[in-house]
XYZ file of C-alpha atoms in Angstrom:
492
model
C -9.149 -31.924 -34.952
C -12.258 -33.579 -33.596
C -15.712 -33.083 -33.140
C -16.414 -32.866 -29.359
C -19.555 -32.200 -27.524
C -19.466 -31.756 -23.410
C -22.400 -32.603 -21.317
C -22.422 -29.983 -18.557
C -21.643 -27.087 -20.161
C -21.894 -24.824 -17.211
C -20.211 -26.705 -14.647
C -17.460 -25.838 -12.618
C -15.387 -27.904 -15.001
C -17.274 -28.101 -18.402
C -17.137 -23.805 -18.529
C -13.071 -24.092 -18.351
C -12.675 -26.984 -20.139
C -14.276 -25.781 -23.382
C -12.181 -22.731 -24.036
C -9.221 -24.425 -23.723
C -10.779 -27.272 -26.467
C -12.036 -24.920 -28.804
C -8.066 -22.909 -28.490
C -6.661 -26.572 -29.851
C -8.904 -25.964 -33.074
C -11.760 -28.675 -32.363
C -15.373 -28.139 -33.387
C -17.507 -28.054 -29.833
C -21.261 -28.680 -29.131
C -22.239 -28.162 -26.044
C -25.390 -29.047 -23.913
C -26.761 -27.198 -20.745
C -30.404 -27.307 -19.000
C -30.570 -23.318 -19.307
C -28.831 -21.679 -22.273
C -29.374 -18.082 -20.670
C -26.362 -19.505 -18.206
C -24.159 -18.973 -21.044
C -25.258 -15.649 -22.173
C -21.677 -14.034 -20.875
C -19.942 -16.356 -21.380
C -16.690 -15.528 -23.843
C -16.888 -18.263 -26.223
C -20.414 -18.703 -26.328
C -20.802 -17.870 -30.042
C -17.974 -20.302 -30.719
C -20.337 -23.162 -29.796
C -23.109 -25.145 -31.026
C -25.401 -25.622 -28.086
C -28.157 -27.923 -27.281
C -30.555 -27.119 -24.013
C -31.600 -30.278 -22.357
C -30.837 -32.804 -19.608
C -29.588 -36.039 -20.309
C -32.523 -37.788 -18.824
C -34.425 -37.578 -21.692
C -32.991 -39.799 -24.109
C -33.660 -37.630 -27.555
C -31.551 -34.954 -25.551
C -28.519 -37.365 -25.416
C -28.746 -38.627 -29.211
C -29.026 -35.027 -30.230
C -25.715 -34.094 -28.100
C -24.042 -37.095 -29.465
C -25.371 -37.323 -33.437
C -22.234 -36.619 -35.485
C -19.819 -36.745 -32.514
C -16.397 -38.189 -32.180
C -15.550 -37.665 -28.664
C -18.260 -36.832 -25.588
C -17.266 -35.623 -22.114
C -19.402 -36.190 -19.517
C -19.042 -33.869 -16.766
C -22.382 -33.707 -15.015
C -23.123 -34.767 -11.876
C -26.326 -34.642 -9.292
C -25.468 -33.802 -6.048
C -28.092 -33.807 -3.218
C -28.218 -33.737 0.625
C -30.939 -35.941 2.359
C -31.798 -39.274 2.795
C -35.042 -39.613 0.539
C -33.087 -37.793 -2.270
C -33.121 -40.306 -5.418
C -30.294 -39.017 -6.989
C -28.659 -42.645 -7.774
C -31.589 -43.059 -9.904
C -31.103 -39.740 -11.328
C -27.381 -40.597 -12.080
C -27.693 -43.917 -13.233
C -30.904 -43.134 -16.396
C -28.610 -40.386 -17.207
C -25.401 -43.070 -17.644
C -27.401 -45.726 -19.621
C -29.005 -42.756 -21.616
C -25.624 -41.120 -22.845
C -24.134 -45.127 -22.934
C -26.780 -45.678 -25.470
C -27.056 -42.965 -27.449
C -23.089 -42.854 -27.804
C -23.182 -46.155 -29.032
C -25.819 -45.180 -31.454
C -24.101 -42.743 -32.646
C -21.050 -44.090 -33.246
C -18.980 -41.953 -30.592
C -15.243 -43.262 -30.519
C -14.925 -42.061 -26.920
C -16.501 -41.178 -23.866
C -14.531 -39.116 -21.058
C -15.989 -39.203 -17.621
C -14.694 -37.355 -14.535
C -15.278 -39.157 -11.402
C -13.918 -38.885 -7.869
C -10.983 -40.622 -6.145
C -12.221 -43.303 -3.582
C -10.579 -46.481 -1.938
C -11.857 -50.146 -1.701
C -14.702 -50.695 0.189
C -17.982 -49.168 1.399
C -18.344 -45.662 0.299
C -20.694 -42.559 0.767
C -23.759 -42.420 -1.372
C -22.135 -39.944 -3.473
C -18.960 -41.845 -4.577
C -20.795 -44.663 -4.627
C -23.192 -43.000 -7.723
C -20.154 -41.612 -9.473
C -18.753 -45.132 -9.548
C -21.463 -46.631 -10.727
C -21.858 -44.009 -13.416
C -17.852 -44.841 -14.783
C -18.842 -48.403 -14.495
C -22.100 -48.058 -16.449
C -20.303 -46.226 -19.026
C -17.028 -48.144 -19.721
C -20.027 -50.921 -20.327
C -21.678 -49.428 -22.543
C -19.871 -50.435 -25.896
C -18.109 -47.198 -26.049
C -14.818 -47.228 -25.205
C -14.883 -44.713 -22.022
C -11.910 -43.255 -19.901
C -13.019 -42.310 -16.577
C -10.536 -39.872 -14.620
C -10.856 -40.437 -11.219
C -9.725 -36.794 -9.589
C -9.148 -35.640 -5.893
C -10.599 -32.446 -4.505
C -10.247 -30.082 -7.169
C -8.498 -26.721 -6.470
C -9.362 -23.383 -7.923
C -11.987 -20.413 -7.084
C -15.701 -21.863 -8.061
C -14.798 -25.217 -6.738
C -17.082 -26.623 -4.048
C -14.663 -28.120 -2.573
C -11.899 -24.886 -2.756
C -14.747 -23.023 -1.560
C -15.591 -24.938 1.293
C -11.933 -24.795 2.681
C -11.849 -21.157 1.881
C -14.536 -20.095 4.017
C -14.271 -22.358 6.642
C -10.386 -21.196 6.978
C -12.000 -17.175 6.722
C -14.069 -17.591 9.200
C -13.066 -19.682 11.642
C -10.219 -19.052 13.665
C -10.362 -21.952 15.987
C -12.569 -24.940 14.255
C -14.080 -27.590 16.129
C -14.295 -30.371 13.089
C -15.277 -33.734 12.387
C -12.212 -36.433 13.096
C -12.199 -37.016 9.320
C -9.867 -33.705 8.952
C -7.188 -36.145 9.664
C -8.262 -38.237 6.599
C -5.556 -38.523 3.869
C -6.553 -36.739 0.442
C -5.014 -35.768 -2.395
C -5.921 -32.802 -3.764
C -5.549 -31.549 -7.481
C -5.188 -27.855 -9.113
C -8.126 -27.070 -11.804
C -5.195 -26.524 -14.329
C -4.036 -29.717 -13.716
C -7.132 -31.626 -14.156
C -7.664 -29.396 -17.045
C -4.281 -31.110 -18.380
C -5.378 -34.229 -18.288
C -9.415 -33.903 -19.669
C -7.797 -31.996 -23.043
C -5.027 -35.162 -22.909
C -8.106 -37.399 -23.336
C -8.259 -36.566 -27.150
C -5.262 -38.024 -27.874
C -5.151 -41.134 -26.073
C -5.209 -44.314 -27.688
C -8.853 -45.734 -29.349
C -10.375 -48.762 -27.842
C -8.666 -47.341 -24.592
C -11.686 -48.484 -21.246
C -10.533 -48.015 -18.042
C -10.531 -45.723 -15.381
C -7.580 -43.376 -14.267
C -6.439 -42.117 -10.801
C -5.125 -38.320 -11.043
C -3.971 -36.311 -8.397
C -1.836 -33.456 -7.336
C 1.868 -34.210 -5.823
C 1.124 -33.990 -2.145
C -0.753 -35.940 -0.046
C -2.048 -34.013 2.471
C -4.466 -34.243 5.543
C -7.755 -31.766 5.074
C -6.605 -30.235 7.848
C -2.992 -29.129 6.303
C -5.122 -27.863 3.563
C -6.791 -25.710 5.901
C -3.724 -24.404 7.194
C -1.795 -24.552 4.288
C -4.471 -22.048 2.905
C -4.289 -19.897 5.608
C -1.366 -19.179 5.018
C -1.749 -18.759 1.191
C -4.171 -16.266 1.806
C -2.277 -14.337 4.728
C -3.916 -15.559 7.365
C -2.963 -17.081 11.103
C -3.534 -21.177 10.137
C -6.406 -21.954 12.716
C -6.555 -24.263 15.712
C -8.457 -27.409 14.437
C -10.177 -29.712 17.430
C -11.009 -32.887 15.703
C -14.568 -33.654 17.253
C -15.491 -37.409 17.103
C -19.465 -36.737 18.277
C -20.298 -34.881 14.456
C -21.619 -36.666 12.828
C -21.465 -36.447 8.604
C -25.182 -34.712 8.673
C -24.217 -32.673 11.732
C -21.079 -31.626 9.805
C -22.819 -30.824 6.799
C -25.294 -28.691 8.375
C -22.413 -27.069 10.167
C -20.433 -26.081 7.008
C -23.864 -24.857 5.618
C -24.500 -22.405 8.356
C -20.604 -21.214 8.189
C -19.978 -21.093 4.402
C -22.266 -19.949 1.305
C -21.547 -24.170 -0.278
C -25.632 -24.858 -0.395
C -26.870 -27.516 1.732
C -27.124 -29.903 -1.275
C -23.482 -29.741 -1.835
C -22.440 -29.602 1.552
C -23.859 -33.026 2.517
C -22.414 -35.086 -0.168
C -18.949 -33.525 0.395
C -18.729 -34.003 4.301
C -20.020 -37.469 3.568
C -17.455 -38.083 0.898
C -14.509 -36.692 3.033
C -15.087 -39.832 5.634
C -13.247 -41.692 3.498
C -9.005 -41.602 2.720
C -8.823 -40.674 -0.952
C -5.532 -41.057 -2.864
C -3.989 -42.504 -5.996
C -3.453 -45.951 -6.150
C -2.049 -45.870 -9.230
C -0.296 -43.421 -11.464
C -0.877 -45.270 -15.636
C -1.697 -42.319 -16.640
C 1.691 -40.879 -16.740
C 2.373 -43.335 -19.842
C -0.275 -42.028 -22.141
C -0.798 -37.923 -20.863
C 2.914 -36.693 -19.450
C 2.913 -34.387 -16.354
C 2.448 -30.747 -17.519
C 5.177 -28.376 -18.415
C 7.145 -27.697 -15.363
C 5.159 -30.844 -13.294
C 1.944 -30.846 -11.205
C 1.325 -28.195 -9.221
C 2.232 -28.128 -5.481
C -1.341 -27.469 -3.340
C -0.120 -24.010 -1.672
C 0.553 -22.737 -5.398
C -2.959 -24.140 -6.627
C -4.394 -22.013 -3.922
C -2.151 -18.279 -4.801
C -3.615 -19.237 -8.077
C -7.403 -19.533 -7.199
C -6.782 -16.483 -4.849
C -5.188 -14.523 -7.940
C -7.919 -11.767 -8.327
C -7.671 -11.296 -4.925
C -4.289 -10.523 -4.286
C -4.075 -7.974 -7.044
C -6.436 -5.701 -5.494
C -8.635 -6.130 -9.130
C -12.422 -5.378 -8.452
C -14.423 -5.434 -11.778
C -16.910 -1.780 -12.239
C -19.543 -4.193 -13.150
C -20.317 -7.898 -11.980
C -21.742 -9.083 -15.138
C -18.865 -8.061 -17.087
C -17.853 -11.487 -19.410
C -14.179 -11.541 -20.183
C -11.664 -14.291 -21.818
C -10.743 -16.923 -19.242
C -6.956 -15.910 -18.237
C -6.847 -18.532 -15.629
C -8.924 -21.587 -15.196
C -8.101 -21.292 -11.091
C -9.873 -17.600 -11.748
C -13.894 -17.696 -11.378
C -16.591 -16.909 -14.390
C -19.397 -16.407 -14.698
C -21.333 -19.388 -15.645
C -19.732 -20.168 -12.048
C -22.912 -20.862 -9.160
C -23.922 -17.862 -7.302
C -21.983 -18.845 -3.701
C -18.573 -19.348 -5.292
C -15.964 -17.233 -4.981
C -14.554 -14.318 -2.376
C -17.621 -13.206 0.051
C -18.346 -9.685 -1.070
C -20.149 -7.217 0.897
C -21.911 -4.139 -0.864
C -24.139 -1.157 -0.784
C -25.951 -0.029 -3.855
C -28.039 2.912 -3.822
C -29.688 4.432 -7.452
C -31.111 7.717 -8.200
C -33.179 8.935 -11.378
C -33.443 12.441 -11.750
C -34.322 15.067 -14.492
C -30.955 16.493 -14.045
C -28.798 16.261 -17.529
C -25.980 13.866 -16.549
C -22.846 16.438 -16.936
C -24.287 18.446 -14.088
C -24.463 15.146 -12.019
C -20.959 14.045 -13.270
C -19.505 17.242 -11.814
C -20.369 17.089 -8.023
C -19.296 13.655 -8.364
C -16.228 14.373 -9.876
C -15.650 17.291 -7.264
C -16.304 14.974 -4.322
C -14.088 14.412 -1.371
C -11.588 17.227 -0.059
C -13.125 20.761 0.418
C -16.458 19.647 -1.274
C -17.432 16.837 1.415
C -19.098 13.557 0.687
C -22.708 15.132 1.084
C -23.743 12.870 4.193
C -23.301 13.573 8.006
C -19.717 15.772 7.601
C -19.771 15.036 11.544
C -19.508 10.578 10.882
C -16.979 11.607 8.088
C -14.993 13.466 10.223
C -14.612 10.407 13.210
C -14.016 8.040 10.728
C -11.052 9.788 9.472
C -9.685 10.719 13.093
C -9.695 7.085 14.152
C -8.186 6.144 10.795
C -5.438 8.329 11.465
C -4.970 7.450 15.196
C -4.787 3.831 14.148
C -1.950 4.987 12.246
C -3.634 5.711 8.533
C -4.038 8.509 6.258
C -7.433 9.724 7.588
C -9.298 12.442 5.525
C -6.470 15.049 5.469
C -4.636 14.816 2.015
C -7.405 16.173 0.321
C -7.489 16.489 -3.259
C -4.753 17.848 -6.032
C -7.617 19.812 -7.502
C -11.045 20.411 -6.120
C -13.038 20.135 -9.453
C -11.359 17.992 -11.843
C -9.221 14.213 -11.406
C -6.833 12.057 -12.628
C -6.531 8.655 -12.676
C -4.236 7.529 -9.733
C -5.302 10.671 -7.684
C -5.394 10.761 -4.026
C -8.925 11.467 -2.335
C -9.025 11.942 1.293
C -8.244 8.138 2.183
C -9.134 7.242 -1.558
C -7.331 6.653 -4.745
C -8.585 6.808 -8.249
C -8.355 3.374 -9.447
C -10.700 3.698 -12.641
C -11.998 7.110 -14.225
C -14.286 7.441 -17.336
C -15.106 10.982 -17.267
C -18.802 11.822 -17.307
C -19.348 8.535 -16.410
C -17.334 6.003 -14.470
C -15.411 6.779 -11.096
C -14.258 4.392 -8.662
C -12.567 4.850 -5.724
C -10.059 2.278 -3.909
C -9.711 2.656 0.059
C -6.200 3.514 1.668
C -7.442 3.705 4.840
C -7.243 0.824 7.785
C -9.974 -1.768 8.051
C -9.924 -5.504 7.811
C -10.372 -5.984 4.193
C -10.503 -4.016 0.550
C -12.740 -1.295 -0.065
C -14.277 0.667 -2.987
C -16.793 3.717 -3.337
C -17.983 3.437 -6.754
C -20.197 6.490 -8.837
C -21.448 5.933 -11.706
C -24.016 8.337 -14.290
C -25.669 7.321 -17.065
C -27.475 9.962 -19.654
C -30.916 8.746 -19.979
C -31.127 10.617 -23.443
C -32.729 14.255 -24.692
C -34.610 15.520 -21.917
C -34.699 12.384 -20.200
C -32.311 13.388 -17.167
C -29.573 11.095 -15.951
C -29.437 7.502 -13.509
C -26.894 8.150 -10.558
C -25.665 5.008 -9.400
C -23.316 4.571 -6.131
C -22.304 1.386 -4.977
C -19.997 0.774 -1.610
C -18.209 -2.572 -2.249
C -16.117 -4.164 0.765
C -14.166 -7.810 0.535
C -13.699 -8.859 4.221
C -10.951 -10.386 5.624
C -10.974 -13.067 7.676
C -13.654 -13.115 10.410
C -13.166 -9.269 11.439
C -13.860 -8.232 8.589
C -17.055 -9.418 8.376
C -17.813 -8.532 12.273
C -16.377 -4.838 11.230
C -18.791 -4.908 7.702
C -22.039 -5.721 10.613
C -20.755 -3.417 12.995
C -21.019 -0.361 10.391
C -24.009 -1.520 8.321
C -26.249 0.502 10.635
C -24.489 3.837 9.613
C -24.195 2.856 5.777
C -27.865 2.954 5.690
C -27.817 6.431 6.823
C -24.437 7.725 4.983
C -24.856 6.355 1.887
C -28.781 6.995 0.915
C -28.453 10.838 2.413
C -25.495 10.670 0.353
C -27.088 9.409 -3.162
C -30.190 12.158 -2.546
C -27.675 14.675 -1.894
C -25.524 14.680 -4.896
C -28.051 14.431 -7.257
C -29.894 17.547 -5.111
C -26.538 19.132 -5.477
C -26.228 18.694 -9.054
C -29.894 20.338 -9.779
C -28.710 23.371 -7.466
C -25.553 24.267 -9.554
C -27.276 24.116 -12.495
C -30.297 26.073 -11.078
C -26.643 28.495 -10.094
C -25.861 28.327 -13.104
């Protein structure tokens, strides 16, 4: 086993590579500019971490000191024309060069993109140069050269994703007819682990790639229908312009300016393998590569299993690398809409518990009965279960118990319920309670959070059209459950 250290740490990549290194039994140190992004992580106290950047060179002979093997999986990407981040990219190279020759390091693993001959977009361009900075830097360096990665938390997964949500006709650039080859995160994953056993002295760079080669169009379509969708009518545009596109993708999708820029740019160009070596040192995986349509089921996994976590900032051990987590950037993953709404009151928390746990049915939901009462009708004239199957007991529940157009999905009694929507509307829906006992005397926190996943465009039109009567509903509904629970003990 081998002593590995990986410089981006909390990358897309770098957070899914390193569980997977440190399940094949090698010793891991890891570097990252802000530790408290690995807080919640899961294998966080399986790691020797170093905070830092790369552009100071102590940083990168600190990372490196005692090393055998270093990946180097961080890249700057920025949108405008006066950002320097060639410079950036390039100190970084010769600093980690340098300092891995220093140290001794038998191997240096770079990913870098997939890019043909010729002139290329500022981005590729750096990423290149970085590969060819470090294969000369008297370490013997492997640099994968990967096509648009596939899985949630992937820019460029993301940026497909919502575009294909949103949209459902898409005037686009005339690069969606561009040739690309796009690769599944486990896949890639496959190949960076591979990278300890290849042969020492081995410097050269490596195409990888999935099986298909596809247009970026088919992989808008393709996801589409992945995801359930009707694939959208693309009108390949030839007046926008890279910046014009990369402001447009901005304004559509939640992929930050600085990201969005560098990828339009990049996509100008026709990126496949033109070579496939690496077959002869790292063989396919088990089963092959996978096919793009199953690389996106897999990166819309949570999704399709109806799974919504109680709490956001709950840390758990990576069962998928297409799955997100949460060292992943704030505008990855499935857009979630939600309305959160907290109460603090001096009543003891099992008073509050039971009007929440009595709610729905006979009882009400303790907010305009009147709005309640449409909502349901129009549910059931659209052909759903509207308000009236009521409750199997008006006080107590049961996990799996039908509310009105609820279900009980999760149930800690006293202190966790959530509810999962039956009802009609253009997405998944939850109504979440939750009360916490603030100690002796102290009272109790009521929490309630509304959590919606839209689908497609009208979901999100539906979420705008009834965020004017959430704000009523749901904070009349937080007062009046906790006002509720100081009557019945006041009853009582």
């Amino acid at each position: 086993m081998a002593r590995i250290a990986v410089a981006g740490a909390t990358g897309y990549i770098g957070g899914r590579l390193i569980p997977l290194l440190l399940e094949a039994g090698h010793e891991v140190r890891v570097l990252s500019r802000n530790l408290t992004k690995l807080r919640d992580v899961p294998w966080r106290d399986q790691v020797t971490a170093v905070e830092g950047s790369i552009q100071d060179f102590e940083t990168a002979r600190e990372l490196c000191h005692g090393t055998e093997l270093v990946y180097y999986l961080v890249h700057s990407m920025s949108g405008g024309a006066e950002a320097d981040f060639e410079r950036v990219e390039r100190l970084c190279a010769m600093n980690l060069g340098q300092a891995a020759r220093e140290a001794g390091v038998q191997r240096l693993v770079y990913l870098s993109g997939l890019h043909p001959h010729g002139k290329l977009s500022r981005h590729l361009a750096s990423r290149t140069e970085v590969g060819s900075i470090l294969m000369a830097s008297g370490t013997p360096t492997v640099v994968l050269q990967a096509g648009l990665v596939i899985g949630s938390g992937s820019a460029s997964f993301e940026m497909v994703r919502h575009l294909t949500d949103v949209l459902p006709v898409m005037p686009a650039p005339k690069w969606v007819m561009n040739k690309i080859q796009p690769i599944a995160i486990r896949d890639a994953l496959h190949y960076l682990v591979g990278a300890t056993s290849l042969p020492s002295g081995l410097n050269r760079t490596f195409d990888i790639g999935g099986p298909e080669v596809l247009r970026y169009a088919d992989m808008m379509r393709s996801y589409a229908q992945a995801a359930g969708f009707r694939p959208p009518t693309i009108i390949p545009l030839p007046v926008l312009t890279p910046w014009l596109a990369g402001q447009w993708v901005n304004l559509v999708t939640p992929v930050p300016r600085s990201l969005a820029i560098p990828l339009v740019e990049s996509l100008q160009h026709s990126c496949v393998t033109s070579e496939k070596d690496i077959a002869a040192f790292i063989p396919d995986p088990v089963g092959g590569l996978t096919p793009y349509k199953r690389s996106v089921e897999l990166a819309l996994h949570k999704i399709e299993t109806d799974a919504v976590e109680t709490t956001w900032a709950t840390a758990h051990a990576l069962s998928a690398p297409a799955e997100p987590l949460p060292s992943d950037p704030d505008w990855a993953g499935l857009t979630v809409f939600t309305d959160e709404r907290k109460k603090t009151t001096k009543v003891p928390a099992h008073q509050v518990w039971a009007v929440v746990e009595g709610i729905g049915g006979e009882n009400g939901y303790y907010s305009l009965p009147f709005a309640w009462t449409v909502r349901g009708w129009m549910d059931k004239l659209a052909g759903g279960v509207g308000l009236i199957r009521g409750r199997r007991s008006p006080n107590s529940l049961q996990l799996n118990d039908t509310v009105d157009w609820w279900r009980v999905e999760t149930l800690e009694r006293g202190h966790l319920l959530l509810l999962r929507a039956e009802m009609i509307v253009p997405g998944r829906a939850w109504l979440e309670f939750e009360v916490t006992d603030l100690g002796e005397g102290q009272g109790s926190e009521f929490r309630q959070r509304a959590i919606f996943f839209p689908r497609g465009l009208w979901g999100r039109l539906y979420w705008l059209a009834v965020l004017p009567f959430h704000g009523a509903i749901f904070k009349n509904m937080a007062s009046r459950i906790t006002d509720a629970a100081g009557l019945r003990g006041g009853a009582q």
